[in-house]
Amino acid sequence: MSVFEYTAGSRKFTRTRNSLKKYSFTLTSPTGVGDAFNTGKNGSVEIKPANEAVYIKPEMLIVQCSSLAGGPTSVVVRITKDSNGDECIVPDTSGSLSTGLTTATDATAVYEIGLPYLDTASSAASLYLFFKTDSGTLTVDSADLYTTAETF
């Protein structure tokens, strides 16, 4: 990882450039995800600690699912800055479920995102992930967000 450091007087500036980073969402009540968004069934991840500025470009999201029932064929995701799901940074995006070759009730959805996001607020910042199916239900086992990240 390359680090650029600039020191002038008593002020120090450190910048980490374009590193690939994986953020794993902590899931809350991920079972029985149905065909409507439910703010009680979500994922959250802290993308930066307090008093840091960060630029991230979400590149890809991988959602692993199990216990498919009722025939879901896709999962719609929404990524927001707030836990209520109101301040979108990635709008509703549908991803086809690829079922397992040996276990038809396990599936994966992969999303290409490519939207830049900049947060310079002084408080810690988190992202929230909400999901729903096109039909039926499933359990979300994991959700990993891969980004290009730059911290200041």
C-alpha atoms as a printed R data frame, in Angstrom:
    type eleno elety resid chain resno       x       y       z
1   ATOM     1    CA   MET     A     1   0.000   0.000   0.000
2   ATOM     2    CA   SER     A     2   1.519   3.315  -1.037
3   ATOM     3    CA   VAL     A     3   1.250   6.197   1.380
4   ATOM     4    CA   PHE     A     4   1.823   9.836   0.528
5   ATOM     5    CA   GLU     A     5   2.921  11.914   3.499
6   ATOM     6    CA   TYR     A     6   3.272  15.674   3.546
7   ATOM     7    CA   THR     A     7   4.577  17.550   6.561
8   ATOM     8    CA   ALA     A     8   4.584  21.334   6.775
9   ATOM     9    CA   GLY     A     9   5.070  22.951  10.118
10  ATOM    10    CA   SER     A    10   2.912  21.166  12.663
11  ATOM    11    CA   ARG     A    11   0.358  19.946  10.154
12  ATOM    12    CA   LYS     A    12   0.668  16.434   8.757
13  ATOM    13    CA   PHE     A    13  -1.278  15.160   5.770
14  ATOM    14    CA   THR     A    14  -1.496  11.441   5.048
15  ATOM    15    CA   ARG     A    15  -3.296   9.989   2.088
16  ATOM    16    CA   THR     A    16  -3.782   6.339   1.218
17  ATOM    17    CA   ARG     A    17  -4.403   5.976  -2.484
18  ATOM    18    CA   ASN     A    18  -6.733   3.603  -4.296
19  ATOM    19    CA   SER     A    19  -6.593   0.466  -2.235
20  ATOM    20    CA   LEU     A    20  -9.082  -2.335  -2.820
21  ATOM    21    CA   LYS     A    21 -11.093  -2.899   0.332
22  ATOM    22    CA   LYS     A    22 -13.701  -5.463   1.337
23  ATOM    23    CA   TYR     A    23 -16.467  -4.440   3.746
24  ATOM    24    CA   SER     A    24 -18.544  -7.271   5.232
25  ATOM    25    CA   PHE     A    25 -22.000  -6.211   6.363
26  ATOM    26    CA   THR     A    26 -23.170  -7.242   9.834
27  ATOM    27    CA   LEU     A    27 -26.614  -8.733   9.203
28  ATOM    28    CA   THR     A    28 -29.674  -8.184  11.401
29  ATOM    29    CA   SER     A    29 -32.538 -10.747  11.195
30  ATOM    30    CA   PRO     A    30 -31.623 -11.950   7.707
31  ATOM    31    CA   THR     A    31 -34.076 -14.893   7.706
32  ATOM    32    CA   GLY     A    32 -37.402 -14.893   5.900
33  ATOM    33    CA   VAL     A    33 -36.540 -12.011   3.562
34  ATOM    34    CA   GLY     A    34 -39.622 -11.530   1.390
35  ATOM    35    CA   ASP     A    35 -40.901  -9.371  -1.455
36  ATOM    36    CA   ALA     A    36 -40.936  -6.047   0.456
37  ATOM    37    CA   PHE     A    37 -38.164  -4.065   2.110
38  ATOM    38    CA   ASN     A    38 -38.164  -4.503   5.886
39  ATOM    39    CA   THR     A    39 -36.048  -2.084   7.947
40  ATOM    40    CA   GLY     A    40 -35.703  -4.804  10.603
41  ATOM    41    CA   LYS     A    41 -33.923  -7.090   8.114
42  ATOM    42    CA   ASN     A    42 -30.783  -5.291   7.007
43  ATOM    43    CA   GLY     A    43 -27.016  -5.153   7.050
44  ATOM    44    CA   SER     A    44 -24.687  -2.442   8.316
45  ATOM    45    CA   VAL     A    45 -20.985  -1.717   8.017
46  ATOM    46    CA   GLU     A    46 -18.806   1.135   9.300
47  ATOM    47    CA   ILE     A    47 -16.885   2.594   6.374
48  ATOM    48    CA   LYS     A    48 -14.800   5.084   8.323
49  ATOM    49    CA   PRO     A    49 -13.961   5.966  11.906
50  ATOM    50    CA   ALA     A    50 -14.632   9.412  13.364
51  ATOM    51    CA   ASN     A    51 -12.569  12.403  12.165
52  ATOM    52    CA   GLU     A    52 -11.470  10.875   8.863
53  ATOM    53    CA   ALA     A    53 -12.484  11.712   5.334
54  ATOM    54    CA   VAL     A    54 -13.009   8.862   2.903
55  ATOM    55    CA   TYR     A    55 -13.682   8.488  -0.799
56  ATOM    56    CA   ILE     A    56 -14.977   5.089  -1.800
57  ATOM    57    CA   LYS     A    57 -16.173   3.779  -5.109
58  ATOM    58    CA   PRO     A    58 -18.343   0.722  -4.493
59  ATOM    59    CA   GLU     A    59 -17.384  -1.671  -7.279
60  ATOM    60    CA   MET     A    60 -19.140  -4.947  -6.497
61  ATOM    61    CA   LEU     A    61 -21.551  -6.447  -3.971
62  ATOM    62    CA   ILE     A    62 -21.819 -10.213  -3.421
63  ATOM    63    CA   VAL     A    63 -24.857 -11.525  -1.531
64  ATOM    64    CA   GLN     A    64 -24.856 -15.190  -0.448
65  ATOM    65    CA   CYS     A    65 -28.301 -16.679   0.274
66  ATOM    66    CA   SER     A    66 -29.791 -19.943   1.499
67  ATOM    67    CA   SER     A    67 -33.178 -21.480   2.355
68  ATOM    68    CA   LEU     A    68 -34.814 -20.346  -0.892
69  ATOM    69    CA   ALA     A    69 -38.552 -21.028  -0.783
70  ATOM    70    CA   GLY     A    70 -41.423 -20.033  -3.050
71  ATOM    71    CA   GLY     A    71 -39.296 -19.557  -6.168
72  ATOM    72    CA   PRO     A    72 -37.291 -16.324  -5.799
73  ATOM    73    CA   THR     A    73 -35.220 -15.623  -8.919
74  ATOM    74    CA   SER     A    74 -33.705 -12.260  -7.936
75  ATOM    75    CA   VAL     A    75 -32.803 -10.092  -4.959
76  ATOM    76    CA   VAL     A    76 -33.255  -6.311  -4.995
77  ATOM    77    CA   VAL     A    77 -30.753  -4.389  -2.841
78  ATOM    78    CA   ARG     A    78 -30.615  -0.776  -1.666
79  ATOM    79    CA   ILE     A    79 -27.606   0.839   0.055
80  ATOM    80    CA   THR     A    80 -28.234   3.921   2.190
81  ATOM    81    CA   LYS     A    81 -26.459   6.298   4.569
82  ATOM    82    CA   ASP     A    82 -29.167   5.940   7.231
83  ATOM    83    CA   SER     A    83 -30.635   2.988   9.099
84  ATOM    84    CA   ASN     A    84 -34.174   3.884   7.971
85  ATOM    85    CA   GLY     A    85 -33.330   3.277   4.296
86  ATOM    86    CA   ASP     A    86 -34.201   6.824   3.212
87  ATOM    87    CA   GLU     A    87 -30.862   8.362   2.078
88  ATOM    88    CA   CYS     A    88 -29.870   6.169  -0.881
89  ATOM    89    CA   ILE     A    89 -26.382   6.073  -2.304
90  ATOM    90    CA   VAL     A    90 -27.152   2.963  -4.389
91  ATOM    91    CA   PRO     A    91 -30.777   2.891  -5.564
92  ATOM    92    CA   ASP     A    92 -32.856  -0.273  -5.833
93  ATOM    93    CA   THR     A    93 -30.842  -2.703  -7.938
94  ATOM    94    CA   SER     A    94 -31.935  -6.204  -8.927
95  ATOM    95    CA   GLY     A    95 -29.528  -9.127  -9.192
96  ATOM    96    CA   SER     A    96 -30.333 -12.577 -10.569
97  ATOM    97    CA   LEU     A    97 -29.921 -15.462  -8.156
98  ATOM    98    CA   SER     A    98 -27.545 -18.176  -9.341
99  ATOM    99    CA   THR     A    99 -28.541 -21.335  -7.501
100 ATOM   100    CA   GLY     A   100 -26.030 -23.896  -6.321
101 ATOM   101    CA   LEU     A   101 -25.147 -26.767  -8.610
102 ATOM   102    CA   THR     A   102 -25.611 -29.330  -5.838
103 ATOM   103    CA   THR     A   103 -27.880 -27.417  -3.448
104 ATOM   104    CA   ALA     A   104 -30.790 -25.696  -5.214
105 ATOM   105    CA   THR     A   105 -31.797 -23.815  -2.049
106 ATOM   106    CA   ASP     A   106 -28.444 -21.962  -1.907
107 ATOM   107    CA   ALA     A   107 -27.814 -19.036  -4.242
108 ATOM   108    CA   THR     A   108 -25.615 -16.023  -4.931
109 ATOM   109    CA   ALA     A   109 -26.401 -12.613  -6.424
110 ATOM   110    CA   VAL     A   110 -23.602 -10.353  -7.697
111 ATOM   111    CA   TYR     A   111 -24.007  -6.639  -8.393
112 ATOM   112    CA   GLU     A   112 -21.716  -4.293 -10.326
113 ATOM   113    CA   ILE     A   113 -22.171  -0.857  -8.808
114 ATOM   114    CA   GLY     A   114 -19.519   1.688  -9.907
115 ATOM   115    CA   LEU     A   115 -20.929   4.756  -8.112
116 ATOM   116    CA   PRO     A   116 -18.543   7.154  -6.329
117 ATOM   117    CA   TYR     A   117 -19.260   8.152  -2.731
118 ATOM   118    CA   LEU     A   118 -17.471  10.793  -0.656
119 ATOM   119    CA   ASP     A   119 -17.859  11.319   3.083
120 ATOM   120    CA   THR     A   120 -15.957  14.116   4.801
121 ATOM   121    CA   ALA     A   121 -18.116  14.393   7.932
122 ATOM   122    CA   SER     A   122 -16.317  14.321  11.272
123 ATOM   123    CA   SER     A   123 -18.483  11.595  12.793
124 ATOM   124    CA   ALA     A   124 -18.130   7.885  12.065
125 ATOM   125    CA   ALA     A   125 -20.006   6.802   8.947
126 ATOM   126    CA   SER     A   126 -21.819   3.573   8.177
127 ATOM   127    CA   LEU     A   127 -23.640   2.161   5.182
128 ATOM   128    CA   TYR     A   128 -26.861   0.155   5.434
129 ATOM   129    CA   LEU     A   129 -28.010  -2.603   3.096
130 ATOM   130    CA   PHE     A   130 -31.658  -3.524   2.581
131 ATOM   131    CA   PHE     A   131 -32.928  -6.409   0.490
132 ATOM   132    CA   LYS     A   132 -36.102  -7.977  -0.886
133 ATOM   133    CA   THR     A   133 -36.960 -10.781  -3.296
134 ATOM   134    CA   ASP     A   134 -39.067 -10.766  -6.446
135 ATOM   135    CA   SER     A   135 -41.150 -13.610  -4.947
136 ATOM   136    CA   GLY     A   136 -40.888 -16.155  -2.174
137 ATOM   137    CA   THR     A   137 -38.412 -15.938   0.702
138 ATOM   138    CA   LEU     A   138 -34.767 -16.578   1.472
139 ATOM   139    CA   THR     A   139 -32.122 -16.114   4.139
140 ATOM   140    CA   VAL     A   140 -29.217 -13.737   3.511
141 ATOM   141    CA   ASP     A   141 -26.079 -15.465   4.815
142 ATOM   142    CA   SER     A   142 -23.503 -12.819   3.943
143 ATOM   143    CA   ALA     A   143 -23.086  -9.584   2.026
144 ATOM   144    CA   ASP     A   144 -19.652  -8.280   1.035
145 ATOM   145    CA   LEU     A   145 -19.038  -4.888  -0.568
146 ATOM   146    CA   TYR     A   146 -15.802  -4.494  -2.569
147 ATOM   147    CA   THR     A   147 -14.644  -0.924  -3.097
148 ATOM   148    CA   THR     A   148 -11.784   1.196  -4.258
149 ATOM   149    CA   ALA     A   149 -11.030   3.275  -1.166
150 ATOM   150    CA   GLU     A   150  -9.013   6.385  -0.539
151 ATOM   151    CA   THR     A   151  -8.695   7.902   2.936
152 ATOM   152    CA   PHE     A   152  -7.419  11.370   3.767
